[in-house]
XYZ file of C-alpha atoms in Angstrom:
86
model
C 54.377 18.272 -96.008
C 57.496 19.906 -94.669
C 60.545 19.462 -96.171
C 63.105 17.956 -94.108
C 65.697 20.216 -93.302
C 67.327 17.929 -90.605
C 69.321 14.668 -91.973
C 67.359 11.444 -90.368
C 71.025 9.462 -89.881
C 73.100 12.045 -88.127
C 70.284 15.345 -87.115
C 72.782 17.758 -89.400
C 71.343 20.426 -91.225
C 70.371 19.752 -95.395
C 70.774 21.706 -98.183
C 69.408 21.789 -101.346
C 71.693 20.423 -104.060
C 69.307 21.438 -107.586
C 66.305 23.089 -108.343
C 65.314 22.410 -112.155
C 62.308 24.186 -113.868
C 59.560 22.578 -114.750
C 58.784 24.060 -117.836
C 61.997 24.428 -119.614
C 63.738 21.635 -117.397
C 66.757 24.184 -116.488
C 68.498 22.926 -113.771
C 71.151 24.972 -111.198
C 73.222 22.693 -109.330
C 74.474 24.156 -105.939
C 74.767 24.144 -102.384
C 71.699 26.332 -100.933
C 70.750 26.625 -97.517
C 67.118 27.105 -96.847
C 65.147 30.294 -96.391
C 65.389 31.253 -92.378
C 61.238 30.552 -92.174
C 61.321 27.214 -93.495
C 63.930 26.266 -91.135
C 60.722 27.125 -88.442
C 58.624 24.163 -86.857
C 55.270 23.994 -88.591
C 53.566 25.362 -85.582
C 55.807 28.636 -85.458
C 55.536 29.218 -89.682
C 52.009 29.415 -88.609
C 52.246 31.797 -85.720
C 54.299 33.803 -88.133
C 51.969 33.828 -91.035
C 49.125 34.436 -88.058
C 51.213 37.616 -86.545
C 51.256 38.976 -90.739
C 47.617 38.271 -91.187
C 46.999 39.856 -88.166
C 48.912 42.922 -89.110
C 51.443 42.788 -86.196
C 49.102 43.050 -83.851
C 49.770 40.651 -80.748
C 46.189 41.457 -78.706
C 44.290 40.755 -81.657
C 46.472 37.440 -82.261
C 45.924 36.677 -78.552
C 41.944 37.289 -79.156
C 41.799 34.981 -82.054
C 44.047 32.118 -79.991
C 42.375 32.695 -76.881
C 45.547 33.126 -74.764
C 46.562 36.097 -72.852
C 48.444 38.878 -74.233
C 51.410 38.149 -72.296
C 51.205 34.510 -73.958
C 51.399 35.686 -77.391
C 54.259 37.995 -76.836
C 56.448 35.562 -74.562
C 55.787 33.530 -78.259
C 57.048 35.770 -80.241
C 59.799 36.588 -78.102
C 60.681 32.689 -78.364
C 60.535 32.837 -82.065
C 62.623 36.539 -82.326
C 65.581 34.839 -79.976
C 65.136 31.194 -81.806
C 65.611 33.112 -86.131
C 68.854 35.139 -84.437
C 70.360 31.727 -84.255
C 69.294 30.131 -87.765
């Protein structure tokens, strides 16, 4: 399950308020925005964990997904211009 990183009432961005440890039960209260990747659609944390396991390598990626090269990189071009704005 993703975290929601969107408020359902009014579509502005969330933070996280605490994290506490399970083992000790520390807590640190703060404002913390989230980590650029999980700010990603569940579909493009996958093409990113895809393009890693894949070492980089876009023809391979577009082998495995069955799309054309040109596919795959248009992609990642999409996901490149969409992390400059997060």
């Amino acid at each position: 399950m993703k975290f929601p990183i969107h408020c359902p009432a009014c579509d502005a961005e969330m933070s996280v308020v605490k994290l506490c440890c399970s083992s000790c039960e520390t807590e640190v209260s703060g404002h913390f925005k989230f980590p650029t990747l999980m700010r990603l659609e569940s579909e493009e944390q996958e093409f990113v964990i895809q393009f890693l396991m894949n070492s980089g390598s876009l023809k391979e990626m577009a082998n495995k997904m069955g799309k054309s090269y040109p596919t795959v990189r248009n992609k990642l071009d999409e996901l490149i211009a969409k992390m400059k704005t997060l």
